[in-house]
Structure formats: C-alpha cells, structure tokens
Amino acid sequence: MQLRADELATAQRAFNARGSKVVRCEGCLLPTVNCMCASKPTPAGQCAVAFIMYKGEYYKPTNTGRLIADVIADNHAFLWHRTMPCEPLLALLNNPLYQPIIVFPHEYASEERCIHQPVAASNKKLLFIFLDGTWREARKMFGKSPYLDSLPVLGVSPDIASNYLLRASTHEFQHCTAEVGISVLDLAGETESARNLAQYFSVFRHQYLKGKPHLTHKIEFAKAQVDQ
C-alpha cells in the first residue's frame, strides 16, 4: 500500500480502469460499503516477505499480495525494473540478516536452484520474494531479472483448485498470490500466520464479490468459506 501511495504521488496521469468510479476505502481498496478493514489481523510472523511488482499491479483492488503484507509484519514492496533495479531492493537482497528465497514454479528454474523446504541459516530470517503480477508478467520478471538469478527457488504447487474467483485464470490450478502465500507460510512452519492469512483471504474474497451481484453463485461459495 505504501508503494501504491508513492506511485500515485508521482503519477503524471490518473489510473483509470474498470471500476475506477467506485468510491473505495483507502485502507483496503474495496468499495466503502464492503470495507473489510475491521477484519485486518495484527501483523506478526517470524519470516519476512518482499513483493517485486509489475507496473500497475499495486493499483488493482483484486491484488492479494497486500493481504500477505497485512499478515506478516516484516514486509517490503518494490516496482520491477528489468535493467535498473532500485537500490533499496538490492540492499535488501544483500542484507546479511536475511535469507532471500524466490517463490516460483520449479519448472522455470535450473535444478540446482530448486528447493522444496525453506530452512533458515543460523542467525538469518527467511525472506520470501513474490513476483506479483499476472502470470505472464511474473514469468517475464523471473526470466529477465539477472539480479535474482543466484537465489534459490521454492516451488509451491497446491494440489487443490484455486478458489480465487476474482480474475479469470488460464487453467484450474493457477493460484493467486495469497493462496501461494498460505502454502509458503505452512512450509516455513508459520502455522498461525498461514491460518490468519487463509481466514483473511476468505473475508476479502467474500467482501469483494458482494460488490458483484451478478456473480450470485460465487458470492454464495465465498460466504460459505468465511462461515467455516
């Protein structure tokens, strides 16, 4: 959300897209009548997360990376630059207090970079890096960011169909950032944070869909998930 605010402050023209005329809460980006700020959990967690975001992703109300940032206290976000990464991002990746790991499917990484279980080295904090954008944009960031090429890659493939419901996916098992985040936190032993994120994501999905009355079947499913 801070990255969004910074980009809005320097933008030379307004960001106008479908739904741009809706009056939204500045805290959660949902329509004010469906605000979910009261459900925001207290940030915690032993790990850290960083989001490298494709241009414009931080404006989208459907973005779920920010839900992870609301759950994990130590969070960072940067705008992606292919040839000139920002200095704060490079400083974070080289900070000896952190152990950076990219979260991305193994099929796109060389075998020697692939890991299946995140384990922190002594006196280091796990730093999970999410490439946040559409699937096509995420693949572009992964393949064209040489400053990430030496980092280990954690592959997460949840074995259930995506419950995202908010954007059309090219196939059934393409998960949104928050869903992947839940699996990553579970793998890292962050059980409570994973549980908090799962519940928070369910609330977000339901509140968002309430503003789409034509999607009755999806709204009913989302409400059932919240009520579980």
PDB file of C-alpha atoms in Angstrom, residues 54-161:
ATOM      1  CA  TYR A  54       4.862  -5.318 -12.215  1.00  0.00           C
ATOM      2  CA  LYS A  55       3.878  -1.759 -13.064  1.00  0.00           C
ATOM      3  CA  GLY A  56       0.220  -1.113 -12.297  1.00  0.00           C
ATOM      4  CA  GLU A  57      -0.321  -4.241 -10.183  1.00  0.00           C
ATOM      5  CA  TYR A  58      -0.311  -2.198  -6.980  1.00  0.00           C
ATOM      6  CA  TYR A  59      -3.332  -0.224  -8.229  1.00  0.00           C
ATOM      7  CA  LYS A  60      -5.587  -3.258  -8.668  1.00  0.00           C
ATOM      8  CA  PRO A  61      -8.236  -3.893  -5.983  1.00  0.00           C
ATOM      9  CA  THR A  62      -8.015  -7.591  -6.891  1.00  0.00           C
ATOM     10  CA  ASN A  63      -4.346  -7.801  -5.884  1.00  0.00           C
ATOM     11  CA  THR A  64      -3.936 -10.237  -2.988  1.00  0.00           C
ATOM     12  CA  GLY A  65      -0.238  -9.752  -2.276  1.00  0.00           C
ATOM     13  CA  ARG A  66      -1.177  -6.905   0.050  1.00  0.00           C
ATOM     14  CA  LEU A  67      -3.150  -9.391   2.175  1.00  0.00           C
ATOM     15  CA  ILE A  68       0.110 -11.199   2.930  1.00  0.00           C
ATOM     16  CA  ALA A  69       1.679  -7.857   3.855  1.00  0.00           C
ATOM     17  CA  ASP A  70      -1.191  -7.244   6.277  1.00  0.00           C
ATOM     18  CA  VAL A  71      -0.414 -10.559   7.999  1.00  0.00           C
ATOM     19  CA  ILE A  72       3.414 -10.535   8.013  1.00  0.00           C
ATOM     20  CA  ALA A  73       4.882  -7.569   9.890  1.00  0.00           C
ATOM     21  CA  ASP A  74       8.258  -7.514   8.086  1.00  0.00           C
ATOM     22  CA  ASN A  75       7.132  -6.769   4.523  1.00  0.00           C
ATOM     23  CA  HIS A  76       8.588  -4.855   1.575  1.00  0.00           C
ATOM     24  CA  ALA A  77       7.391  -3.925  -1.918  1.00  0.00           C
ATOM     25  CA  PHE A  78       9.255  -2.668  -4.983  1.00  0.00           C
ATOM     26  CA  LEU A  79       8.404  -1.746  -8.540  1.00  0.00           C
ATOM     27  CA  TRP A  80      10.053  -4.104 -11.032  1.00  0.00           C
ATOM     28  CA  HIS A  81      12.770  -2.730 -13.293  1.00  0.00           C
ATOM     29  CA  ARG A  82      14.433  -5.119 -15.712  1.00  0.00           C
ATOM     30  CA  THR A  83      17.779  -3.369 -16.174  1.00  0.00           C
ATOM     31  CA  MET A  84      17.929  -0.914 -13.282  1.00  0.00           C
ATOM     32  CA  PRO A  85      16.623  -2.437 -10.047  1.00  0.00           C
ATOM     33  CA  CYS A  86      16.131   0.079  -7.272  1.00  0.00           C
ATOM     34  CA  GLU A  87      18.867   0.377  -4.668  1.00  0.00           C
ATOM     35  CA  PRO A  88      16.609  -0.447  -1.671  1.00  0.00           C
ATOM     36  CA  LEU A  89      15.699  -3.772  -3.307  1.00  0.00           C
ATOM     37  CA  LEU A  90      19.351  -4.677  -3.929  1.00  0.00           C
ATOM     38  CA  ALA A  91      20.213  -3.639  -0.384  1.00  0.00           C
ATOM     39  CA  LEU A  92      17.507  -5.937   0.992  1.00  0.00           C
ATOM     40  CA  LEU A  93      18.642  -8.882  -1.131  1.00  0.00           C
ATOM     41  CA  ASN A  94      22.235  -8.396   0.077  1.00  0.00           C
ATOM     42  CA  ASN A  95      21.366  -7.762   3.708  1.00  0.00           C
ATOM     43  CA  PRO A  96      23.195 -10.451   5.750  1.00  0.00           C
ATOM     44  CA  LEU A  97      20.297 -10.593   8.208  1.00  0.00           C
ATOM     45  CA  TYR A  98      18.020 -12.119   5.563  1.00  0.00           C
ATOM     46  CA  GLN A  99      17.998 -15.326   3.554  1.00  0.00           C
ATOM     47  CA  PRO A 100      16.140 -14.492   0.305  1.00  0.00           C
ATOM     48  CA  ILE A 101      14.166 -17.206  -1.497  1.00  0.00           C
ATOM     49  CA  ILE A 102      12.134 -16.696  -4.673  1.00  0.00           C
ATOM     50  CA  VAL A 103       8.687 -18.291  -4.709  1.00  0.00           C
ATOM     51  CA  PHE A 104       8.136 -19.630  -8.222  1.00  0.00           C
ATOM     52  CA  PRO A 105       7.362 -22.926 -10.021  1.00  0.00           C
ATOM     53  CA  HIS A 106      10.385 -25.194 -10.327  1.00  0.00           C
ATOM     54  CA  GLU A 107       9.766 -25.893 -13.997  1.00  0.00           C
ATOM     55  CA  TYR A 108      11.166 -22.442 -14.828  1.00  0.00           C
ATOM     56  CA  ALA A 109      14.339 -22.739 -12.706  1.00  0.00           C
ATOM     57  CA  SER A 110      17.528 -24.735 -13.133  1.00  0.00           C
ATOM     58  CA  GLU A 111      17.637 -27.863 -10.993  1.00  0.00           C
ATOM     59  CA  GLU A 112      20.467 -26.662  -8.759  1.00  0.00           C
ATOM     60  CA  ARG A 113      18.393 -23.646  -7.653  1.00  0.00           C
ATOM     61  CA  CYS A 114      15.279 -25.625  -6.679  1.00  0.00           C
ATOM     62  CA  ILE A 115      14.423 -26.240  -3.031  1.00  0.00           C
ATOM     63  CA  HIS A 116      11.384 -27.960  -1.525  1.00  0.00           C
ATOM     64  CA  GLN A 117      11.644 -26.858   2.086  1.00  0.00           C
ATOM     65  CA  PRO A 118      12.730 -23.406   3.308  1.00  0.00           C
ATOM     66  CA  VAL A 119      15.309 -23.676   6.083  1.00  0.00           C
ATOM     67  CA  ALA A 120      16.875 -20.583   7.581  1.00  0.00           C
ATOM     68  CA  ALA A 121      20.627 -20.478   8.136  1.00  0.00           C
ATOM     69  CA  SER A 122      21.851 -19.581  11.597  1.00  0.00           C
ATOM     70  CA  ASN A 123      21.003 -16.014  12.627  1.00  0.00           C
ATOM     71  CA  LYS A 124      19.140 -15.321   9.376  1.00  0.00           C
ATOM     72  CA  LYS A 125      15.486 -14.560   8.700  1.00  0.00           C
ATOM     73  CA  LEU A 126      13.718 -16.201   5.772  1.00  0.00           C
ATOM     74  CA  LEU A 127      12.784 -13.619   3.144  1.00  0.00           C
ATOM     75  CA  PHE A 128      10.213 -14.899   0.659  1.00  0.00           C
ATOM     76  CA  ILE A 129      10.165 -12.988  -2.624  1.00  0.00           C
ATOM     77  CA  PHE A 130       6.918 -12.934  -4.598  1.00  0.00           C
ATOM     78  CA  LEU A 131       6.836 -11.790  -8.222  1.00  0.00           C
ATOM     79  CA  ASP A 132       3.499 -10.017  -8.232  1.00  0.00           C
ATOM     80  CA  GLY A 133       1.592  -9.506 -11.469  1.00  0.00           C
ATOM     81  CA  THR A 134      -0.326 -11.542 -13.997  1.00  0.00           C
ATOM     82  CA  TRP A 135       1.120 -14.955 -14.729  1.00  0.00           C
ATOM     83  CA  ARG A 136       2.646 -13.671 -17.982  1.00  0.00           C
ATOM     84  CA  GLU A 137       4.186 -10.706 -16.161  1.00  0.00           C
ATOM     85  CA  ALA A 138       5.548 -12.900 -13.370  1.00  0.00           C
ATOM     86  CA  ARG A 139       7.294 -15.166 -15.874  1.00  0.00           C
ATOM     87  CA  LYS A 140       8.807 -12.119 -17.539  1.00  0.00           C
ATOM     88  CA  MET A 141      10.124 -10.837 -14.196  1.00  0.00           C
ATOM     89  CA  PHE A 142      11.571 -14.234 -13.339  1.00  0.00           C
ATOM     90  CA  GLY A 143      13.331 -14.624 -16.667  1.00  0.00           C
ATOM     91  CA  LYS A 144      14.574 -11.069 -17.076  1.00  0.00           C
ATOM     92  CA  SER A 145      15.865 -10.104 -13.636  1.00  0.00           C
ATOM     93  CA  PRO A 146      19.557 -11.095 -13.573  1.00  0.00           C
ATOM     94  CA  TYR A 147      19.941  -9.808 -10.015  1.00  0.00           C
ATOM     95  CA  LEU A 148      17.670 -12.695  -8.919  1.00  0.00           C
ATOM     96  CA  ASP A 149      19.465 -15.436 -10.851  1.00  0.00           C
ATOM     97  CA  SER A 150      21.604 -16.666  -7.959  1.00  0.00           C
ATOM     98  CA  LEU A 151      18.764 -17.052  -5.462  1.00  0.00           C
ATOM     99  CA  PRO A 152      17.170 -20.390  -4.528  1.00  0.00           C
ATOM    100  CA  VAL A 153      13.676 -21.073  -5.836  1.00  0.00           C
ATOM    101  CA  LEU A 154      10.907 -22.531  -3.701  1.00  0.00           C
ATOM    102  CA  GLY A 155       8.288 -24.237  -5.831  1.00  0.00           C
ATOM    103  CA  VAL A 156       4.772 -24.326  -4.443  1.00  0.00           C
ATOM    104  CA  SER A 157       2.078 -26.336  -6.212  1.00  0.00           C
ATOM    105  CA  PRO A 158      -1.050 -26.525  -4.047  1.00  0.00           C
ATOM    106  CA  ASP A 159      -2.968 -29.660  -5.036  1.00  0.00           C
ATOM    107  CA  ILE A 160      -6.420 -28.107  -4.857  1.00  0.00           C
ATOM    108  CA  ALA A 161      -8.163 -25.982  -7.442  1.00  0.00           C
TER     109      ALA A 161
END
